[in-house]
Amino acid sequence: MYINALSTHVFQIDPNTKKNWVPTSKHAVTVSYFYDSTRNVYRIISLDGSKAIINSTITPNMTFTKTSQKFGQWADSRANTVYGLGFSSEHHLSKFAEKFQEFKEAARLAKEKSQEKMELTSTPSQESAGGDIQSPLTPESINGTDDERATPEVTQNSEPRAEPTQNALPFTHSSTISKHWEAELATLKGNNAKLTAALLESTANVKQWKQQLAAYQEEAERLHKRVTELECVSSQANAVHTHKTELNQTIQELESTLKKKEEEIEGLKQEINNARELQAQRDSLTQKLQEVEIRNKDLEGQLSDLEQRLEKSQNEQEAFRNNLKTLLEILDGKIFELTELRDNLAKLIECS
C-alpha cells in the first residue's frame, strides 16, 4: 500500500568521495512510503520508469535530517548509501519528515511487539521444563522404597489380624498421591497441549520464516545484481560526470570566448556604423566637392572670359592711350602754333 507520494529530485552520495551528491534521475520522480503487510515493515520507494532508484526499509535507528529549507537526507546501512531528496517547497519537506518520523515510530513498535511475541512463545517451554524439574513426586514416593514395601509383608506375616488397620493409612496416602498425580497429569496434559500448539505455531512460523528467508535471499540476490549494475552505472556515471565537468569547463571557455567575440562584434558594428557615417560624410563631401569643382570650372570660364575682356580692355586702353598721346602731341603742336599765332597777332596789334 503506497502512502503519501511526493514529487522530488533524488540523489545518492558518491561512493568514491562520500561527499558529492550524484543525481539518480534526469528529472523529478515520485517518492512514496510503502507498507509491506507480509513483512510488517515500511519502505521508501521511488521508481524511474521500471527502474527502482530507492528501496529503503525504515528502521528505528534511521534519522531523517533536514540540511536546508528544501533538502533532506537519511542513511541506509543495509544499502550502504545515503539518500538525498530535493523538494520543491519547505512544506513538502516538512510533510515528508513528519511521515518519516511517524513510520519510524511504527517500525519501533512493530519491533517491540515482535520481541514480546518471541518472549511469550519461549515462556511456556521454560515453564514446562521448570515443572518437570521442580516436581517433588517420584515413582518411589508413590510405591514406596524397598524398605517400605518390605515392612507391610513382614507385619502381615507376624500379625495377620492387624492387616486391615495397617493398610488403611497407606491406601489413604496412595489415594492422595494419585489425585495429586492426576492433577499434575492434567496440568502436564494442558502444558503439553500448549506446547503442541506452540510447536505447531512455531513450525508454521518456521515455514513462513523459511519462505521469507527465501524471499529475502532472492531479494538479496536481486539487490546484489542491482548493486553490481549500479556500480557499473556509477562508474559510467563517474566517467560521464568527469566528461560533463570537462564539457562544462569547455562550455564556460566557449561562453567566455563567445562573449569576447560578441564584444568584438559590437565594437566592429560600432566601427562599421562610424565608417558608414564617415562614408556618408565622404559622399556628401564628394558631392559638394563635385559641385565646387563644377562651380570652379564655371568660375574659371568666367575668369578666363574676364581675363580676355580685361586683356581686350587693356589693349583698347593702350590704344586709347596711344591715340590720346598722339592727340596730346597734336594738341601740343596746335597749342604751340596758336601760341605763336597769338604772339604774332599781339605783335601785329602792337605794331599797328
mmCIF file with all atom_site columns, N, CA and C in Angstrom, residues 228-288:
data_model
loop_
_atom_site.group_PDB
_atom_site.id
_atom_site.type_symbol
_atom_site.label_atom_id
_atom_site.label_alt_id
_atom_site.label_comp_id
_atom_site.label_asym_id
_atom_site.label_entity_id
_atom_site.label_seq_id
_atom_site.pdbx_PDB_ins_code
_atom_site.Cartn_x
_atom_site.Cartn_y
_atom_site.Cartn_z
_atom_site.occupancy
_atom_site.B_iso_or_equiv
_atom_site.pdbx_formal_charge
_atom_site.auth_seq_id
_atom_site.auth_comp_id
_atom_site.auth_asym_id
_atom_site.auth_atom_id
_atom_site.pdbx_PDB_model_num
ATOM 1   N N  . THR A 1 228 ? 25.538 -4.437 -8.365  1.00 0.00 ? 228 THR A N  1
ATOM 2   C CA . THR A 1 228 ? 26.569 -4.585 -9.409  1.00 0.00 ? 228 THR A CA 1
ATOM 3   C C  . THR A 1 228 ? 26.261 -3.684 -10.601 1.00 0.00 ? 228 THR A C  1
ATOM 4   N N  . GLU A 1 229 ? 24.971 -3.712 -11.017 1.00 0.00 ? 229 GLU A N  1
ATOM 5   C CA . GLU A 1 229 ? 24.572 -2.830 -12.117 1.00 0.00 ? 229 GLU A CA 1
ATOM 6   C C  . GLU A 1 229 ? 24.788 -1.367 -11.752 1.00 0.00 ? 229 GLU A C  1
ATOM 7   N N  . LEU A 1 230 ? 24.405 -1.034 -10.495 1.00 0.00 ? 230 LEU A N  1
ATOM 8   C CA . LEU A 1 230 ? 24.575 0.356  -10.067 1.00 0.00 ? 230 LEU A CA 1
ATOM 9   C C  . LEU A 1 230 ? 26.047 0.745  -9.988  1.00 0.00 ? 230 LEU A C  1
ATOM 10  N N  . GLU A 1 231 ? 26.897 -0.233 -9.569  1.00 0.00 ? 231 GLU A N  1
ATOM 11  C CA . GLU A 1 231 ? 28.332 0.063  -9.557  1.00 0.00 ? 231 GLU A CA 1
ATOM 12  C C  . GLU A 1 231 ? 28.836 0.335  -10.961 1.00 0.00 ? 231 GLU A C  1
ATOM 13  N N  . CYS A 1 232 ? 28.361 -0.509 -11.922 1.00 0.00 ? 232 CYS A N  1
ATOM 14  C CA . CYS A 1 232 ? 28.733 -0.252 -13.319 1.00 0.00 ? 232 CYS A CA 1
ATOM 15  C C  . CYS A 1 232 ? 28.206 1.106  -13.773 1.00 0.00 ? 232 CYS A C  1
ATOM 16  N N  . VAL A 1 233 ? 26.922 1.320  -13.434 1.00 0.00 ? 233 VAL A N  1
ATOM 17  C CA . VAL A 1 233 ? 26.330 2.617  -13.805 1.00 0.00 ? 233 VAL A CA 1
ATOM 18  C C  . VAL A 1 233 ? 27.050 3.748  -13.103 1.00 0.00 ? 233 VAL A C  1
ATOM 19  N N  . SER A 1 234 ? 27.464 3.471  -11.815 1.00 0.00 ? 234 SER A N  1
ATOM 20  C CA . SER A 1 234 ? 28.171 4.509  -11.056 1.00 0.00 ? 234 SER A CA 1
ATOM 21  C C  . SER A 1 234 ? 29.512 4.833  -11.697 1.00 0.00 ? 234 SER A C  1
ATOM 22  N N  . SER A 1 235 ? 30.231 3.744  -12.134 1.00 0.00 ? 235 SER A N  1
ATOM 23  C CA . SER A 1 235 ? 31.500 4.000  -12.817 1.00 0.00 ? 235 SER A CA 1
ATOM 24  C C  . SER A 1 235 ? 31.269 4.772  -14.109 1.00 0.00 ? 235 SER A C  1
ATOM 25  N N  . GLN A 1 236 ? 30.209 4.328  -14.829 1.00 0.00 ? 236 GLN A N  1
ATOM 26  C CA . GLN A 1 236 ? 29.866 5.081  -16.039 1.00 0.00 ? 236 GLN A CA 1
ATOM 27  C C  . GLN A 1 236 ? 29.447 6.497  -15.686 1.00 0.00 ? 236 GLN A C  1
ATOM 28  N N  . ALA A 1 237 ? 28.690 6.600  -14.577 1.00 0.00 ? 237 ALA A N  1
ATOM 29  C CA . ALA A 1 237 ? 28.250 7.933  -14.153 1.00 0.00 ? 237 ALA A CA 1
ATOM 30  C C  . ALA A 1 237 ? 29.437 8.807  -13.779 1.00 0.00 ? 237 ALA A C  1
ATOM 31  N N  . ASN A 1 238 ? 30.454 8.173  -13.123 1.00 0.00 ? 238 ASN A N  1
ATOM 32  C CA . ASN A 1 238 ? 31.660 8.944  -12.786 1.00 0.00 ? 238 ASN A CA 1
ATOM 33  C C  . ASN A 1 238 ? 32.353 9.427  -14.055 1.00 0.00 ? 238 ASN A C  1
ATOM 34  N N  . ALA A 1 239 ? 32.449 8.490  -15.051 1.00 0.00 ? 239 ALA A N  1
ATOM 35  C CA . ALA A 1 239 ? 33.055 8.905  -16.321 1.00 0.00 ? 239 ALA A CA 1
ATOM 36  C C  . ALA A 1 239 ? 32.221 9.990  -16.980 1.00 0.00 ? 239 ALA A C  1
ATOM 37  N N  . VAL A 1 240 ? 30.897 9.787  -16.936 1.00 0.00 ? 240 VAL A N  1
ATOM 38  C CA . VAL A 1 240 ? 30.006 10.811 -17.511 1.00 0.00 ? 240 VAL A CA 1
ATOM 39  C C  . VAL A 1 240 ? 30.136 12.121 -16.743 1.00 0.00 ? 240 VAL A C  1
ATOM 40  N N  . HIS A 1 241 ? 30.262 11.993 -15.387 1.00 0.00 ? 241 HIS A N  1
ATOM 41  C CA . HIS A 1 241 ? 30.410 13.207 -14.573 1.00 0.00 ? 241 HIS A CA 1
ATOM 42  C C  . HIS A 1 241 ? 31.710 13.930 -14.914 1.00 0.00 ? 241 HIS A C  1
ATOM 43  N N  . THR A 1 242 ? 32.797 13.130 -15.063 1.00 0.00 ? 242 THR A N  1
ATOM 44  C CA . THR A 1 242 ? 34.079 13.741 -15.447 1.00 0.00 ? 242 THR A CA 1
ATOM 45  C C  . THR A 1 242 ? 33.963 14.395 -16.822 1.00 0.00 ? 242 THR A C  1
ATOM 46  N N  . HIS A 1 243 ? 33.367 13.642 -17.757 1.00 0.00 ? 243 HIS A N  1
ATOM 47  C CA . HIS A 1 243 ? 33.171 14.197 -19.098 1.00 0.00 ? 243 HIS A CA 1
ATOM 48  C C  . HIS A 1 243 ? 32.280 15.431 -19.052 1.00 0.00 ? 243 HIS A C  1
ATOM 49  N N  . LYS A 1 244 ? 31.262 15.359 -18.194 1.00 0.00 ? 244 LYS A N  1
ATOM 50  C CA . LYS A 1 244 ? 30.355 16.501 -18.049 1.00 0.00 ? 244 LYS A CA 1
ATOM 51  C C  . LYS A 1 244 ? 31.095 17.699 -17.487 1.00 0.00 ? 244 LYS A C  1
ATOM 52  N N  . THR A 1 245 ? 31.988 17.423 -16.495 1.00 0.00 ? 245 THR A N  1
ATOM 53  C CA . THR A 1 245 ? 32.780 18.517 -15.921 1.00 0.00 ? 245 THR A CA 1
ATOM 54  C C  . THR A 1 245 ? 33.670 19.147 -16.984 1.00 0.00 ? 245 THR A C  1
ATOM 55  N N  . GLU A 1 246 ? 34.324 18.277 -17.779 1.00 0.00 ? 246 GLU A N  1
ATOM 56  C CA . GLU A 1 246 ? 35.163 18.800 -18.855 1.00 0.00 ? 246 GLU A CA 1
ATOM 57  C C  . GLU A 1 246 ? 34.321 19.587 -19.862 1.00 0.00 ? 246 GLU A C  1
ATOM 58  N N  . LEU A 1 247 ? 33.142 19.027 -20.193 1.00 0.00 ? 247 LEU A N  1
ATOM 59  C CA . LEU A 1 247 ? 32.267 19.748 -21.120 1.00 0.00 ? 247 LEU A CA 1
ATOM 60  C C  . LEU A 1 247 ? 31.817 21.081 -20.543 1.00 0.00 ? 247 LEU A C  1
ATOM 61  N N  . ASN A 1 248 ? 31.524 21.080 -19.225 1.00 0.00 ? 248 ASN A N  1
ATOM 62  C CA . ASN A 1 248 ? 31.125 22.341 -18.586 1.00 0.00 ? 248 ASN A CA 1
ATOM 63  C C  . ASN A 1 248 ? 32.252 23.369 -18.657 1.00 0.00 ? 248 ASN A C  1
ATOM 64  N N  . GLN A 1 249 ? 33.497 22.891 -18.384 1.00 0.00 ? 249 GLN A N  1
ATOM 65  C CA . GLN A 1 249 ? 34.645 23.797 -18.488 1.00 0.00 ? 249 GLN A CA 1
ATOM 66  C C  . GLN A 1 249 ? 34.799 24.302 -19.920 1.00 0.00 ? 249 GLN A C  1
ATOM 67  N N  . THR A 1 250 ? 34.669 23.355 -20.883 1.00 0.00 ? 250 THR A N  1
ATOM 68  C CA . THR A 1 250 ? 34.771 23.762 -22.290 1.00 0.00 ? 250 THR A CA 1
ATOM 69  C C  . THR A 1 250 ? 33.666 24.752 -22.643 1.00 0.00 ? 250 THR A C  1
ATOM 70  N N  . ILE A 1 251 ? 32.455 24.464 -22.147 1.00 0.00 ? 251 ILE A N  1
ATOM 71  C CA . ILE A 1 251 ? 31.326 25.374 -22.406 1.00 0.00 ? 251 ILE A CA 1
ATOM 72  C C  . ILE A 1 251 ? 31.587 26.738 -21.804 1.00 0.00 ? 251 ILE A C  1
ATOM 73  N N  . GLN A 1 252 ? 32.142 26.743 -20.554 1.00 0.00 ? 252 GLN A N  1
ATOM 74  C CA . GLN A 1 252 ? 32.454 28.030 -19.927 1.00 0.00 ? 252 GLN A CA 1
ATOM 75  C C  . GLN A 1 252 ? 33.504 28.785 -20.732 1.00 0.00 ? 252 GLN A C  1
ATOM 76  N N  . GLU A 1 253 ? 34.545 28.038 -21.188 1.00 0.00 ? 253 GLU A N  1
ATOM 77  C CA . GLU A 1 253 ? 35.567 28.689 -22.011 1.00 0.00 ? 253 GLU A CA 1
ATOM 78  C C  . GLU A 1 253 ? 34.958 29.210 -23.314 1.00 0.00 ? 253 GLU A C  1
ATOM 79  N N  . LEU A 1 254 ? 34.121 28.375 -23.943 1.00 0.00 ? 254 LEU A N  1
ATOM 80  C CA . LEU A 1 254 ? 33.474 28.811 -25.185 1.00 0.00 ? 254 LEU A CA 1
ATOM 81  C C  . LEU A 1 254 ? 32.554 29.998 -24.944 1.00 0.00 ? 254 LEU A C  1
ATOM 82  N N  . GLU A 1 255 ? 31.845 29.970 -23.807 1.00 0.00 ? 255 GLU A N  1
ATOM 83  C CA . GLU A 1 255 ? 30.976 31.106 -23.485 1.00 0.00 ? 255 GLU A CA 1
ATOM 84  C C  . GLU A 1 255 ? 31.802 32.366 -23.271 1.00 0.00 ? 255 GLU A C  1
ATOM 85  N N  . SER A 1 256 ? 32.976 32.208 -22.588 1.00 0.00 ? 256 SER A N  1
ATOM 86  C CA . SER A 1 256 ? 33.850 33.370 -22.393 1.00 0.00 ? 256 SER A CA 1
ATOM 87  C C  . SER A 1 256 ? 34.372 33.883 -23.732 1.00 0.00 ? 256 SER A C  1
ATOM 88  N N  . THR A 1 257 ? 34.814 32.908 -24.583 1.00 0.00 ? 257 THR A N  1
ATOM 89  C CA . THR A 1 257 ? 35.282 33.301 -25.915 1.00 0.00 ? 257 THR A CA 1
ATOM 90  C C  . THR A 1 257 ? 34.162 33.947 -26.719 1.00 0.00 ? 257 THR A C  1
ATOM 91  N N  . LEU A 1 258 ? 32.974 33.344 -26.634 1.00 0.00 ? 258 LEU A N  1
ATOM 92  C CA . LEU A 1 258 ? 31.817 33.892 -27.355 1.00 0.00 ? 258 LEU A CA 1
ATOM 93  C C  . LEU A 1 258 ? 31.490 35.297 -26.874 1.00 0.00 ? 258 LEU A C  1
ATOM 94  N N  . LYS A 1 259 ? 31.601 35.492 -25.559 1.00 0.00 ? 259 LYS A N  1
ATOM 95  C CA . LYS A 1 259 ? 31.333 36.819 -25.001 1.00 0.00 ? 259 LYS A CA 1
ATOM 96  C C  . LYS A 1 259 ? 32.340 37.837 -25.543 1.00 0.00 ? 259 LYS A C  1
ATOM 97  N N  . LYS A 1 260 ? 33.630 37.404 -25.577 1.00 0.00 ? 260 LYS A N  1
ATOM 98  C CA . LYS A 1 260 ? 34.650 38.302 -26.127 1.00 0.00 ? 260 LYS A CA 1
ATOM 99  C C  . LYS A 1 260 ? 34.368 38.592 -27.603 1.00 0.00 ? 260 LYS A C  1
ATOM 100 N N  . LYS A 1 261 ? 34.007 37.522 -28.349 1.00 0.00 ? 261 LYS A N  1
ATOM 101 C CA . LYS A 1 261 ? 33.700 37.712 -29.767 1.00 0.00 ? 261 LYS A CA 1
ATOM 102 C C  . LYS A 1 261 ? 32.502 38.644 -29.946 1.00 0.00 ? 261 LYS A C  1
ATOM 103 N N  . GLU A 1 262 ? 31.506 38.464 -29.056 1.00 0.00 ? 262 GLU A N  1
ATOM 104 C CA . GLU A 1 262 ? 30.348 39.347 -29.143 1.00 0.00 ? 262 GLU A CA 1
ATOM 105 C C  . GLU A 1 262 ? 30.744 40.794 -28.863 1.00 0.00 ? 262 GLU A C  1
ATOM 106 N N  . GLU A 1 263 ? 31.650 40.958 -27.881 1.00 0.00 ? 263 GLU A N  1
ATOM 107 C CA . GLU A 1 263 ? 32.129 42.320 -27.615 1.00 0.00 ? 263 GLU A CA 1
ATOM 108 C C  . GLU A 1 263 ? 32.885 42.864 -28.814 1.00 0.00 ? 263 GLU A C  1
ATOM 109 N N  . GLU A 1 264 ? 33.731 41.982 -29.425 1.00 0.00 ? 264 GLU A N  1
ATOM 110 C CA . GLU A 1 264 ? 34.452 42.420 -30.623 1.00 0.00 ? 264 GLU A CA 1
ATOM 111 C C  . GLU A 1 264 ? 33.472 42.752 -31.751 1.00 0.00 ? 264 GLU A C  1
ATOM 112 N N  . ILE A 1 265 ? 32.426 41.895 -31.887 1.00 0.00 ? 265 ILE A N  1
ATOM 113 C CA . ILE A 1 265 ? 31.423 42.150 -32.928 1.00 0.00 ? 265 ILE A CA 1
ATOM 114 C C  . ILE A 1 265 ? 30.714 43.471 -32.675 1.00 0.00 ? 265 ILE A C  1
ATOM 115 N N  . GLU A 1 266 ? 30.399 43.738 -31.405 1.00 0.00 ? 266 GLU A N  1
ATOM 116 C CA . GLU A 1 266 ? 29.762 45.009 -31.075 1.00 0.00 ? 266 GLU A CA 1
ATOM 117 C C  . GLU A 1 266 ? 30.680 46.173 -31.429 1.00 0.00 ? 266 GLU A C  1
ATOM 118 N N  . GLY A 1 267 ? 31.990 45.983 -31.106 1.00 0.00 ? 267 GLY A N  1
ATOM 119 C CA . GLY A 1 267 ? 32.948 47.028 -31.467 1.00 0.00 ? 267 GLY A CA 1
ATOM 120 C C  . GLY A 1 267 ? 33.039 47.214 -32.974 1.00 0.00 ? 267 GLY A C  1
ATOM 121 N N  . LEU A 1 268 ? 33.067 46.044 -33.686 1.00 0.00 ? 268 LEU A N  1
ATOM 122 C CA . LEU A 1 268 ? 33.115 46.142 -35.147 1.00 0.00 ? 268 LEU A CA 1
ATOM 123 C C  . LEU A 1 268 ? 31.847 46.780 -35.704 1.00 0.00 ? 268 LEU A C  1
ATOM 124 N N  . LYS A 1 269 ? 30.704 46.436 -35.106 1.00 0.00 ? 269 LYS A N  1
ATOM 125 C CA . LYS A 1 269 ? 29.464 47.077 -35.551 1.00 0.00 ? 269 LYS A CA 1
ATOM 126 C C  . LYS A 1 269 ? 29.512 48.579 -35.330 1.00 0.00 ? 269 LYS A C  1
ATOM 127 N N  . GLN A 1 270 ? 30.066 48.954 -34.164 1.00 0.00 ? 270 GLN A N  1
ATOM 128 C CA . GLN A 1 270 ? 30.198 50.389 -33.889 1.00 0.00 ? 270 GLN A CA 1
ATOM 129 C C  . GLN A 1 270 ? 31.131 51.038 -34.892 1.00 0.00 ? 270 GLN A C  1
ATOM 130 N N  . GLU A 1 271 ? 32.251 50.331 -35.185 1.00 0.00 ? 271 GLU A N  1
ATOM 131 C CA . GLU A 1 271 ? 33.186 50.876 -36.176 1.00 0.00 ? 271 GLU A CA 1
ATOM 132 C C  . GLU A 1 271 ? 32.517 50.938 -37.550 1.00 0.00 ? 271 GLU A C  1
ATOM 133 N N  . ILE A 1 272 ? 31.713 49.890 -37.876 1.00 0.00 ? 272 ILE A N  1
ATOM 134 C CA . ILE A 1 272 ? 31.009 49.908 -39.168 1.00 0.00 ? 272 ILE A CA 1
ATOM 135 C C  . ILE A 1 272 ? 30.045 51.073 -39.243 1.00 0.00 ? 272 ILE A C  1
ATOM 136 N N  . ASN A 1 273 ? 29.340 51.303 -38.123 1.00 0.00 ? 273 ASN A N  1
ATOM 137 C CA . ASN A 1 273 ? 28.417 52.446 -38.096 1.00 0.00 ? 273 ASN A CA 1
ATOM 138 C C  . ASN A 1 273 ? 29.177 53.756 -38.272 1.00 0.00 ? 273 ASN A C  1
ATOM 139 N N  . ASN A 1 274 ? 30.317 53.825 -37.541 1.00 0.00 ? 274 ASN A N  1
ATOM 140 C CA . ASN A 1 274 ? 31.143 55.035 -37.691 1.00 0.00 ? 274 ASN A CA 1
ATOM 141 C C  . ASN A 1 274 ? 31.647 55.167 -39.125 1.00 0.00 ? 274 ASN A C  1
ATOM 142 N N  . ALA A 1 275 ? 32.066 53.977 -39.712 1.00 0.00 ? 275 ALA A N  1
ATOM 143 C CA . ALA A 1 275 ? 32.557 54.010 -41.087 1.00 0.00 ? 275 ALA A CA 1
ATOM 144 C C  . ALA A 1 275 ? 31.442 54.418 -42.060 1.00 0.00 ? 275 ALA A C  1
ATOM 145 N N  . ARG A 1 276 ? 30.221 53.926 -41.759 1.00 0.00 ? 276 ARG A N  1
ATOM 146 C CA . ARG A 1 276 ? 29.095 54.319 -42.616 1.00 0.00 ? 276 ARG A CA 1
ATOM 147 C C  . ARG A 1 276 ? 28.828 55.807 -42.507 1.00 0.00 ? 276 ARG A C  1
ATOM 148 N N  . GLU A 1 277 ? 28.903 56.295 -41.274 1.00 0.00 ? 277 GLU A N  1
ATOM 149 C CA . GLU A 1 277 ? 28.719 57.739 -41.105 1.00 0.00 ? 277 GLU A CA 1
ATOM 150 C C  . GLU A 1 277 ? 29.802 58.516 -41.844 1.00 0.00 ? 277 GLU A C  1
ATOM 151 N N  . LEU A 1 278 ? 31.057 58.002 -41.700 1.00 0.00 ? 278 LEU A N  1
ATOM 152 C CA . LEU A 1 278 ? 32.159 58.657 -42.411 1.00 0.00 ? 278 LEU A CA 1
ATOM 153 C C  . LEU A 1 278 ? 31.971 58.552 -43.921 1.00 0.00 ? 278 LEU A C  1
ATOM 154 N N  . GLN A 1 279 ? 31.485 57.376 -44.388 1.00 0.00 ? 279 GLN A N  1
ATOM 155 C CA . GLN A 1 279 ? 31.237 57.197 -45.818 1.00 0.00 ? 279 GLN A CA 1
ATOM 156 C C  . GLN A 1 279 ? 30.163 58.171 -46.296 1.00 0.00 ? 279 GLN A C  1
ATOM 157 N N  . ALA A 1 280 ? 29.101 58.305 -45.450 1.00 0.00 ? 280 ALA A N  1
ATOM 158 C CA . ALA A 1 280 ? 28.044 59.258 -45.821 1.00 0.00 ? 280 ALA A CA 1
ATOM 159 C C  . ALA A 1 280 ? 28.597 60.677 -45.879 1.00 0.00 ? 280 ALA A C  1
ATOM 160 N N  . GLN A 1 281 ? 29.426 61.005 -44.858 1.00 0.00 ? 281 GLN A N  1
ATOM 161 C CA . GLN A 1 281 ? 30.057 62.327 -44.874 1.00 0.00 ? 281 GLN A CA 1
ATOM 162 C C  . GLN A 1 281 ? 30.967 62.476 -46.081 1.00 0.00 ? 281 GLN A C  1
ATOM 163 N N  . ARG A 1 282 ? 31.697 61.390 -46.389 1.00 0.00 ? 282 ARG A N  1
ATOM 164 C CA . ARG A 1 282 ? 32.604 61.429 -47.541 1.00 0.00 ? 282 ARG A CA 1
ATOM 165 C C  . ARG A 1 282 ? 31.812 61.621 -48.831 1.00 0.00 ? 282 ARG A C  1
ATOM 166 N N  . ASP A 1 283 ? 30.689 60.851 -48.961 1.00 0.00 ? 283 ASP A N  1
ATOM 167 C CA . ASP A 1 283 ? 29.864 61.009 -50.162 1.00 0.00 ? 283 ASP A CA 1
ATOM 168 C C  . ASP A 1 283 ? 29.311 62.422 -50.259 1.00 0.00 ? 283 ASP A C  1
ATOM 169 N N  . SER A 1 284 ? 28.886 62.919 -49.080 1.00 0.00 ? 284 SER A N  1
ATOM 170 C CA . SER A 1 284 ? 28.361 64.296 -49.088 1.00 0.00 ? 284 SER A CA 1
ATOM 171 C C  . SER A 1 284 ? 29.443 65.293 -49.485 1.00 0.00 ? 284 SER A C  1
ATOM 172 N N  . LEU A 1 285 ? 30.634 65.086 -48.889 1.00 0.00 ? 285 LEU A N  1
ATOM 173 C CA . LEU A 1 285 ? 31.742 65.986 -49.223 1.00 0.00 ? 285 LEU A CA 1
ATOM 174 C C  . LEU A 1 285 ? 32.156 65.824 -50.679 1.00 0.00 ? 285 LEU A C  1
ATOM 175 N N  . THR A 1 286 ? 32.124 64.562 -51.170 1.00 0.00 ? 286 THR A N  1
ATOM 176 C CA . THR A 1 286 ? 32.469 64.344 -52.586 1.00 0.00 ? 286 THR A CA 1
ATOM 177 C C  . THR A 1 286 ? 31.486 65.043 -53.496 1.00 0.00 ? 286 THR A C  1
ATOM 178 N N  . GLN A 1 287 ? 30.208 64.935 -53.126 1.00 0.00 ? 287 GLN A N  1
ATOM 179 C CA . GLN A 1 287 ? 29.192 65.628 -53.932 1.00 0.00 ? 287 GLN A CA 1
ATOM 180 C C  . GLN A 1 287 ? 29.394 67.134 -53.881 1.00 0.00 ? 287 GLN A C  1
ATOM 181 N N  . LYS A 1 288 ? 29.661 67.606 -52.665 1.00 0.00 ? 288 LYS A N  1
ATOM 182 C CA . LYS A 1 288 ? 29.911 69.042 -52.536 1.00 0.00 ? 288 LYS A CA 1
ATOM 183 C C  . LYS A 1 288 ? 31.164 69.443 -53.304 1.00 0.00 ? 288 LYS A C  1
#
